[in-house]
Amino acid sequence: MRWRARAGRRTTSPAGGRGRWAARCAGARRTGGPVPPRSLLALAYALGPVSGAHLNPAVTFGLLLARRIGPRTAVRYVAAQCAGGVVGAGVLYALVRAIPGFTVHGAFGSNGWGARSAVGINGAGAFLTETVLTMLLVLVVLGVTRRNAAPGAGGAAIGLTLSALVLVGLPLTGCGVNPARSLGPAVFAGGPALSQLWLFLAAPLVGGALAAGVDRLIHPVPRAVAPVTARDTVAVGAV
């Protein structure tokens, strides 16, 4: 009983750093935090043969810079991803509105820094976090979707990578690493969630661009190569 009482004070005390972390992470889960990587893993395998299951503008941007897809295709993908993010958040918003006392203003699983971060990370740290985490994600996507990659393992590699990134990024920024995923909740949360949205749109794109550059260094493209086929543009997905 004594241990439980101490644990209770630790998780509710406004002065306890661990308490703030636990409470805010719990709040992020209650208000629609990041979709579990297992769900995205399932989508990767389900939609991979259909469209490539990018599901993430940063991934699409990386594939564009890596010359896996063309500009027109990239624009269509990003438009569909952002629309899907807003529509999905809208459906969730309609559901939670039916819960008495449930508020979404400034929260709703949106990303943030400063007072909206579980550890109080500043804007520069948040930008660096989102850039690096997205770069790692897109780099894995580019690596496992190459023509000579192990068949059938791409979705699992991407899912495991995202799981690790969520563990690192959730207490820092909420782990956006996907502009479409960050856009949807922020539209309905409004307030500070919307005012900080720019970072979670820009930083993942920078990370995607860096990943494409690193991929070119790791896998240099010979001058005389066969043209990229449509099949190469729809590798097993991402988030």
PDB file of C-alpha atoms in Angstrom:
ATOM      1  CA  MET A   1       0.000   0.000   0.000  1.00  0.00           C
ATOM      2  CA  ARG A   2       2.822   2.382   0.814  1.00  0.00           C
ATOM      3  CA  TRP A   3       4.464   1.722  -2.577  1.00  0.00           C
ATOM      4  CA  ARG A   4       1.217   2.332  -4.400  1.00  0.00           C
ATOM      5  CA  ALA A   5       0.678   5.631  -2.622  1.00  0.00           C
ATOM      6  CA  ARG A   6       4.126   6.829  -3.617  1.00  0.00           C
ATOM      7  CA  ALA A   7       3.594   5.727  -7.189  1.00  0.00           C
ATOM      8  CA  GLY A   8       0.303   7.608  -7.283  1.00  0.00           C
ATOM      9  CA  ARG A   9       1.913  10.809  -6.061  1.00  0.00           C
ATOM     10  CA  ARG A  10       4.719  10.444  -8.555  1.00  0.00           C
ATOM     11  CA  THR A  11       2.421  10.188 -11.546  1.00  0.00           C
ATOM     12  CA  THR A  12       0.191  13.102 -10.517  1.00  0.00           C
ATOM     13  CA  SER A  13       2.646  15.577  -9.006  1.00  0.00           C
ATOM     14  CA  PRO A  14       3.092  18.645 -11.260  1.00  0.00           C
ATOM     15  CA  ALA A  15       6.715  18.896 -10.139  1.00  0.00           C
ATOM     16  CA  GLY A  16       7.690  15.347 -11.110  1.00  0.00           C
ATOM     17  CA  GLY A  17       9.303  14.970 -14.538  1.00  0.00           C
ATOM     18  CA  ARG A  18       8.375  11.313 -14.744  1.00  0.00           C
ATOM     19  CA  GLY A  19       4.838  12.166 -13.708  1.00  0.00           C
ATOM     20  CA  ARG A  20       4.481  14.707 -16.495  1.00  0.00           C
ATOM     21  CA  TRP A  21       5.863  12.227 -19.004  1.00  0.00           C
ATOM     22  CA  ALA A  22       3.455   9.484 -17.926  1.00  0.00           C
ATOM     23  CA  ALA A  23       0.445  11.759 -17.805  1.00  0.00           C
ATOM     24  CA  ARG A  24       1.089  13.363 -21.183  1.00  0.00           C
ATOM     25  CA  CYS A  25       1.820  10.081 -22.903  1.00  0.00           C
ATOM     26  CA  ALA A  26      -1.352   8.653 -21.440  1.00  0.00           C
ATOM     27  CA  GLY A  27      -3.202  11.730 -22.625  1.00  0.00           C
ATOM     28  CA  ALA A  28      -1.759  11.314 -26.112  1.00  0.00           C
ATOM     29  CA  ARG A  29      -3.060   7.760 -26.219  1.00  0.00           C
ATOM     30  CA  ARG A  30      -6.510   8.835 -25.045  1.00  0.00           C
ATOM     31  CA  THR A  31      -6.759  11.618 -27.615  1.00  0.00           C
ATOM     32  CA  GLY A  32      -5.775   9.652 -30.658  1.00  0.00           C
ATOM     33  CA  GLY A  33      -1.989   9.394 -30.612  1.00  0.00           C
ATOM     34  CA  PRO A  34       0.118   7.722 -33.282  1.00  0.00           C
ATOM     35  CA  VAL A  35      -1.485   4.750 -34.980  1.00  0.00           C
ATOM     36  CA  PRO A  36       0.153   1.539 -33.711  1.00  0.00           C
ATOM     37  CA  PRO A  37       2.901   0.436 -36.100  1.00  0.00           C
ATOM     38  CA  ARG A  38       1.217  -2.960 -36.388  1.00  0.00           C
ATOM     39  CA  SER A  39      -1.767  -1.331 -38.102  1.00  0.00           C
ATOM     40  CA  LEU A  40       0.508   0.384 -40.590  1.00  0.00           C
ATOM     41  CA  LEU A  41       2.374  -2.880 -41.109  1.00  0.00           C
ATOM     42  CA  ALA A  42      -0.923  -4.498 -42.081  1.00  0.00           C
ATOM     43  CA  LEU A  43      -1.698  -1.619 -44.445  1.00  0.00           C
ATOM     44  CA  ALA A  44       1.732  -1.944 -46.040  1.00  0.00           C
ATOM     45  CA  TYR A  45       1.097  -5.567 -46.968  1.00  0.00           C
ATOM     46  CA  ALA A  46      -2.541  -4.950 -47.917  1.00  0.00           C
ATOM     47  CA  LEU A  47      -1.996  -1.868 -50.094  1.00  0.00           C
ATOM     48  CA  GLY A  48       1.559  -2.502 -51.251  1.00  0.00           C
ATOM     49  CA  PRO A  49       0.537  -4.447 -54.373  1.00  0.00           C
ATOM     50  CA  VAL A  50      -2.101  -1.798 -55.178  1.00  0.00           C
ATOM     51  CA  SER A  51      -0.310   1.530 -54.857  1.00  0.00           C
ATOM     52  CA  GLY A  52       2.939   0.919 -53.016  1.00  0.00           C
ATOM     53  CA  ALA A  53       1.340   1.989 -49.716  1.00  0.00           C
ATOM     54  CA  HIS A  54       3.470   5.084 -49.234  1.00  0.00           C
ATOM     55  CA  LEU A  55       0.894   6.587 -46.830  1.00  0.00           C
ATOM     56  CA  ASN A  56       3.382   9.333 -46.027  1.00  0.00           C
ATOM     57  CA  PRO A  57       4.321  12.456 -48.020  1.00  0.00           C
ATOM     58  CA  ALA A  58       7.884  12.247 -46.687  1.00  0.00           C
ATOM     59  CA  VAL A  59       8.223   8.747 -48.140  1.00  0.00           C
ATOM     60  CA  THR A  60       6.770   9.896 -51.448  1.00  0.00           C
ATOM     61  CA  PHE A  61       9.145  12.871 -51.496  1.00  0.00           C
ATOM     62  CA  GLY A  62      12.097  10.589 -50.839  1.00  0.00           C
ATOM     63  CA  LEU A  63      11.031   8.250 -53.628  1.00  0.00           C
ATOM     64  CA  LEU A  64      10.662  11.241 -55.951  1.00  0.00           C
ATOM     65  CA  LEU A  65      14.171  12.501 -55.217  1.00  0.00           C
ATOM     66  CA  ALA A  66      15.489   8.950 -55.582  1.00  0.00           C
ATOM     67  CA  ARG A  67      13.882   8.891 -59.048  1.00  0.00           C
ATOM     68  CA  ARG A  68      11.599   5.995 -58.209  1.00  0.00           C
ATOM     69  CA  ILE A  69       8.457   7.938 -59.191  1.00  0.00           C
ATOM     70  CA  GLY A  70       7.731  10.954 -61.356  1.00  0.00           C
ATOM     71  CA  PRO A  71       6.615  14.451 -60.217  1.00  0.00           C
ATOM     72  CA  ARG A  72       3.000  14.057 -61.362  1.00  0.00           C
ATOM     73  CA  THR A  73       2.651  10.757 -59.566  1.00  0.00           C
ATOM     74  CA  ALA A  74       4.189  12.269 -56.435  1.00  0.00           C
ATOM     75  CA  VAL A  75       1.711  15.166 -56.439  1.00  0.00           C
ATOM     76  CA  ARG A  76      -1.229  12.777 -56.724  1.00  0.00           C
ATOM     77  CA  TYR A  77       0.117  10.630 -53.901  1.00  0.00           C
ATOM     78  CA  VAL A  78       0.672  13.583 -51.557  1.00  0.00           C
ATOM     79  CA  ALA A  79      -2.759  15.027 -52.286  1.00  0.00           C
ATOM     80  CA  ALA A  80      -4.411  11.689 -51.536  1.00  0.00           C
ATOM     81  CA  GLN A  81      -2.351  11.216 -48.361  1.00  0.00           C
ATOM     82  CA  CYS A  82      -3.203  14.648 -46.949  1.00  0.00           C
ATOM     83  CA  ALA A  83      -6.870  14.237 -47.842  1.00  0.00           C
ATOM     84  CA  GLY A  84      -6.872  10.840 -46.167  1.00  0.00           C
ATOM     85  CA  GLY A  85      -5.267  12.278 -43.040  1.00  0.00           C
ATOM     86  CA  VAL A  86      -7.922  14.987 -42.724  1.00  0.00           C
ATOM     87  CA  VAL A  87     -10.819  12.643 -43.496  1.00  0.00           C
ATOM     88  CA  GLY A  88      -9.557  10.022 -41.064  1.00  0.00           C
ATOM     89  CA  ALA A  89      -9.151  12.597 -38.306  1.00  0.00           C
ATOM     90  CA  GLY A  90     -12.620  13.908 -39.143  1.00  0.00           C
ATOM     91  CA  VAL A  91     -14.177  10.486 -38.664  1.00  0.00           C
ATOM     92  CA  LEU A  92     -12.396  10.108 -35.324  1.00  0.00           C
ATOM     93  CA  TYR A  93     -13.476  13.618 -34.331  1.00  0.00           C
ATOM     94  CA  ALA A  94     -17.109  12.769 -35.047  1.00  0.00           C
ATOM     95  CA  LEU A  95     -16.812   9.695 -32.842  1.00  0.00           C
ATOM     96  CA  VAL A  96     -15.160  11.385 -29.860  1.00  0.00           C
ATOM     97  CA  ARG A  97     -17.673  14.240 -29.958  1.00  0.00           C
ATOM     98  CA  ALA A  98     -20.223  11.707 -28.776  1.00  0.00           C
ATOM     99  CA  ILE A  99     -18.222  11.162 -25.551  1.00  0.00           C
ATOM    100  CA  PRO A 100     -19.389  13.493 -22.748  1.00  0.00           C
ATOM    101  CA  GLY A 101     -16.621  15.711 -21.392  1.00  0.00           C
ATOM    102  CA  PHE A 102     -14.097  14.747 -24.075  1.00  0.00           C
ATOM    103  CA  THR A 103     -12.156  17.775 -25.369  1.00  0.00           C
ATOM    104  CA  VAL A 104      -9.906  17.947 -28.398  1.00  0.00           C
ATOM    105  CA  HIS A 105      -8.801  21.587 -28.356  1.00  0.00           C
ATOM    106  CA  GLY A 106      -5.024  21.758 -28.623  1.00  0.00           C
ATOM    107  CA  ALA A 107      -4.669  17.988 -28.232  1.00  0.00           C
ATOM    108  CA  PHE A 108      -6.381  15.205 -30.215  1.00  0.00           C
ATOM    109  CA  GLY A 109      -3.140  13.307 -30.763  1.00  0.00           C
ATOM    110  CA  SER A 110      -1.473  16.312 -32.391  1.00  0.00           C
ATOM    111  CA  ASN A 111       2.273  16.858 -32.299  1.00  0.00           C
ATOM    112  CA  GLY A 112       4.050  19.682 -30.536  1.00  0.00           C
ATOM    113  CA  TRP A 113       7.031  21.065 -28.672  1.00  0.00           C
ATOM    114  CA  GLY A 114       7.619  23.281 -25.656  1.00  0.00           C
ATOM    115  CA  ALA A 115       4.685  23.027 -23.269  1.00  0.00           C
ATOM    116  CA  ARG A 116       3.059  20.526 -25.639  1.00  0.00           C
ATOM    117  CA  SER A 117       5.982  18.105 -25.386  1.00  0.00           C
ATOM    118  CA  ALA A 118       6.158  15.499 -22.630  1.00  0.00           C
ATOM    119  CA  VAL A 119       9.764  16.492 -21.932  1.00  0.00           C
ATOM    120  CA  GLY A 120       9.492  20.171 -22.915  1.00  0.00           C
ATOM    121  CA  ILE A 121      11.762  19.962 -25.955  1.00  0.00           C
ATOM    122  CA  ASN A 122      12.289  23.293 -27.737  1.00  0.00           C
ATOM    123  CA  GLY A 123      11.552  24.081 -31.375  1.00  0.00           C
ATOM    124  CA  ALA A 124      15.068  23.430 -32.656  1.00  0.00           C
ATOM    125  CA  GLY A 125      15.204  20.104 -30.865  1.00  0.00           C
ATOM    126  CA  ALA A 126      11.788  19.152 -32.214  1.00  0.00           C
ATOM    127  CA  PHE A 127      12.859  19.991 -35.775  1.00  0.00           C
ATOM    128  CA  LEU A 128      16.020  17.929 -35.401  1.00  0.00           C
ATOM    129  CA  THR A 129      14.084  15.035 -33.887  1.00  0.00           C
ATOM    130  CA  GLU A 130      11.500  14.916 -36.653  1.00  0.00           C
ATOM    131  CA  THR A 131      14.160  15.286 -39.351  1.00  0.00           C
ATOM    132  CA  VAL A 132      16.393  12.503 -38.058  1.00  0.00           C
ATOM    133  CA  LEU A 133      13.576  10.069 -37.270  1.00  0.00           C
ATOM    134  CA  THR A 134      11.960  10.593 -40.666  1.00  0.00           C
ATOM    135  CA  MET A 135      15.307  10.251 -42.419  1.00  0.00           C
ATOM    136  CA  LEU A 136      15.829   6.855 -40.787  1.00  0.00           C
ATOM    137  CA  LEU A 137      12.327   5.724 -41.718  1.00  0.00           C
ATOM    138  CA  VAL A 138      12.574   6.799 -45.349  1.00  0.00           C
ATOM    139  CA  LEU A 139      16.097   5.368 -45.642  1.00  0.00           C
ATOM    140  CA  VAL A 140      14.779   1.976 -44.545  1.00  0.00           C
ATOM    141  CA  VAL A 141      11.910   2.258 -47.027  1.00  0.00           C
ATOM    142  CA  LEU A 142      14.279   3.074 -49.864  1.00  0.00           C
ATOM    143  CA  GLY A 143      16.578   0.216 -48.897  1.00  0.00           C
ATOM    144  CA  VAL A 144      13.997  -2.557 -48.530  1.00  0.00           C
ATOM    145  CA  THR A 145      12.121  -1.623 -51.700  1.00  0.00           C
ATOM    146  CA  ARG A 146      15.049  -1.889 -54.053  1.00  0.00           C
ATOM    147  CA  ARG A 147      14.940  -4.430 -56.830  1.00  0.00           C
ATOM    148  CA  ASN A 148      17.569  -6.633 -55.175  1.00  0.00           C
ATOM    149  CA  ALA A 149      16.008  -6.493 -51.677  1.00  0.00           C
ATOM    150  CA  ALA A 150      14.741  -9.620 -49.943  1.00  0.00           C
ATOM    151  CA  PRO A 151      11.217 -10.267 -51.245  1.00  0.00           C
ATOM    152  CA  GLY A 152       8.379 -10.045 -48.749  1.00  0.00           C
ATOM    153  CA  ALA A 153      10.473  -8.584 -45.920  1.00  0.00           C
ATOM    154  CA  GLY A 154       9.903  -4.912 -46.628  1.00  0.00           C
ATOM    155  CA  GLY A 155       6.736  -4.486 -44.605  1.00  0.00           C
ATOM    156  CA  ALA A 156       8.197  -6.179 -41.536  1.00  0.00           C
ATOM    157  CA  ALA A 157      11.387  -4.089 -41.692  1.00  0.00           C
ATOM    158  CA  ILE A 158       9.394  -0.873 -42.005  1.00  0.00           C
ATOM    159  CA  GLY A 159       7.042  -1.838 -39.171  1.00  0.00           C
ATOM    160  CA  LEU A 160       9.894  -2.683 -36.820  1.00  0.00           C
ATOM    161  CA  THR A 161      11.664   0.554 -37.703  1.00  0.00           C
ATOM    162  CA  LEU A 162       8.557   2.599 -37.017  1.00  0.00           C
ATOM    163  CA  SER A 163       8.064   0.830 -33.685  1.00  0.00           C
ATOM    164  CA  ALA A 164      11.547   1.849 -32.585  1.00  0.00           C
ATOM    165  CA  LEU A 165      11.058   5.421 -33.816  1.00  0.00           C
ATOM    166  CA  VAL A 166       7.790   5.771 -31.902  1.00  0.00           C
ATOM    167  CA  LEU A 167       9.481   4.669 -28.679  1.00  0.00           C
ATOM    168  CA  VAL A 168      12.097   7.390 -29.158  1.00  0.00           C
ATOM    169  CA  GLY A 169       9.947  10.166 -30.572  1.00  0.00           C
ATOM    170  CA  LEU A 170       6.695   9.856 -28.627  1.00  0.00           C
ATOM    171  CA  PRO A 171       7.881  11.622 -25.452  1.00  0.00           C
ATOM    172  CA  LEU A 172       9.773  14.230 -27.479  1.00  0.00           C
ATOM    173  CA  THR A 173       7.338  15.486 -30.116  1.00  0.00           C
ATOM    174  CA  GLY A 174       4.583  12.889 -30.305  1.00  0.00           C
ATOM    175  CA  CYS A 175       6.508  11.272 -33.173  1.00  0.00           C
ATOM    176  CA  GLY A 176       4.953  12.792 -36.264  1.00  0.00           C
ATOM    177  CA  VAL A 177       7.365  11.594 -39.012  1.00  0.00           C
ATOM    178  CA  ASN A 178       4.417  11.912 -41.412  1.00  0.00           C
ATOM    179  CA  PRO A 179       3.011  15.274 -42.572  1.00  0.00           C
ATOM    180  CA  ALA A 180      -0.369  13.741 -43.444  1.00  0.00           C
ATOM    181  CA  ARG A 181      -0.668  12.136 -40.012  1.00  0.00           C
ATOM    182  CA  SER A 182       0.237  15.448 -38.336  1.00  0.00           C
ATOM    183  CA  LEU A 183      -2.079  17.519 -40.529  1.00  0.00           C
ATOM    184  CA  GLY A 184      -5.328  15.678 -39.810  1.00  0.00           C
ATOM    185  CA  PRO A 185      -5.420  15.962 -35.986  1.00  0.00           C
ATOM    186  CA  ALA A 186      -4.089  19.535 -36.007  1.00  0.00           C
ATOM    187  CA  VAL A 187      -6.948  20.725 -38.239  1.00  0.00           C
ATOM    188  CA  PHE A 188      -9.501  19.631 -35.640  1.00  0.00           C
ATOM    189  CA  ALA A 189      -7.456  20.369 -32.523  1.00  0.00           C
ATOM    190  CA  GLY A 190      -6.807  23.986 -33.574  1.00  0.00           C
ATOM    191  CA  GLY A 191      -5.051  26.461 -31.295  1.00  0.00           C
ATOM    192  CA  PRO A 192      -1.396  25.668 -30.552  1.00  0.00           C
ATOM    193  CA  ALA A 193      -1.613  22.381 -32.445  1.00  0.00           C
ATOM    194  CA  LEU A 194      -2.319  24.303 -35.629  1.00  0.00           C
ATOM    195  CA  SER A 195       0.229  27.043 -34.967  1.00  0.00           C
ATOM    196  CA  GLN A 196       3.009  24.453 -34.520  1.00  0.00           C
ATOM    197  CA  LEU A 197       1.951  22.349 -37.498  1.00  0.00           C
ATOM    198  CA  TRP A 198       4.472  23.916 -39.890  1.00  0.00           C
ATOM    199  CA  LEU A 199       7.364  22.131 -38.193  1.00  0.00           C
ATOM    200  CA  PHE A 200       5.746  18.728 -38.608  1.00  0.00           C
ATOM    201  CA  LEU A 201       5.146  19.433 -42.284  1.00  0.00           C
ATOM    202  CA  ALA A 202       8.616  20.777 -43.057  1.00  0.00           C
ATOM    203  CA  ALA A 203      10.946  18.629 -40.925  1.00  0.00           C
ATOM    204  CA  PRO A 204       9.769  15.242 -42.294  1.00  0.00           C
ATOM    205  CA  LEU A 205      10.238  16.500 -45.852  1.00  0.00           C
ATOM    206  CA  VAL A 206      13.781  17.549 -45.001  1.00  0.00           C
ATOM    207  CA  GLY A 207      14.318  14.096 -43.532  1.00  0.00           C
ATOM    208  CA  GLY A 208      12.965  12.466 -46.678  1.00  0.00           C
ATOM    209  CA  ALA A 209      15.334  14.533 -48.826  1.00  0.00           C
ATOM    210  CA  LEU A 210      18.317  13.608 -46.644  1.00  0.00           C
ATOM    211  CA  ALA A 211      17.362   9.938 -46.848  1.00  0.00           C
ATOM    212  CA  ALA A 212      17.287  10.109 -50.636  1.00  0.00           C
ATOM    213  CA  GLY A 213      20.754  11.661 -50.628  1.00  0.00           C
ATOM    214  CA  VAL A 214      22.167   9.024 -48.285  1.00  0.00           C
ATOM    215  CA  ASP A 215      20.559   6.294 -50.368  1.00  0.00           C
ATOM    216  CA  ARG A 216      22.300   7.610 -53.479  1.00  0.00           C
ATOM    217  CA  LEU A 217      25.621   7.505 -51.649  1.00  0.00           C
ATOM    218  CA  ILE A 218      25.055   3.953 -50.444  1.00  0.00           C
ATOM    219  CA  HIS A 219      23.672   2.738 -53.765  1.00  0.00           C
ATOM    220  CA  PRO A 220      25.212   4.847 -56.539  1.00  0.00           C
ATOM    221  CA  VAL A 221      23.335   4.638 -59.814  1.00  0.00           C
ATOM    222  CA  PRO A 222      25.513   3.586 -62.787  1.00  0.00           C
ATOM    223  CA  ARG A 223      25.344   5.811 -65.826  1.00  0.00           C
ATOM    224  CA  ALA A 224      24.171   3.034 -68.120  1.00  0.00           C
ATOM    225  CA  VAL A 225      21.163   1.498 -66.413  1.00  0.00           C
ATOM    226  CA  ALA A 226      17.828   0.214 -67.568  1.00  0.00           C
ATOM    227  CA  PRO A 227      14.950   2.676 -67.151  1.00  0.00           C
ATOM    228  CA  VAL A 228      12.877   2.388 -63.990  1.00  0.00           C
ATOM    229  CA  THR A 229       9.693   0.447 -64.612  1.00  0.00           C
ATOM    230  CA  ALA A 230       6.300   1.005 -63.062  1.00  0.00           C
ATOM    231  CA  ARG A 231       6.839  -2.085 -60.957  1.00  0.00           C
ATOM    232  CA  ASP A 232       9.789  -0.465 -59.193  1.00  0.00           C
ATOM    233  CA  THR A 233       7.645   2.510 -58.071  1.00  0.00           C
ATOM    234  CA  VAL A 234       5.220   0.479 -55.970  1.00  0.00           C
ATOM    235  CA  ALA A 235       7.384  -1.185 -53.393  1.00  0.00           C
ATOM    236  CA  VAL A 236       5.953  -2.463 -50.142  1.00  0.00           C
ATOM    237  CA  GLY A 237       4.765   0.548 -48.243  1.00  0.00           C
ATOM    238  CA  ALA A 238       5.604   2.942 -45.556  1.00  0.00           C
ATOM    239  CA  VAL A 239       3.868   5.024 -43.034  1.00  0.00           C
TER     240      VAL A 239
END
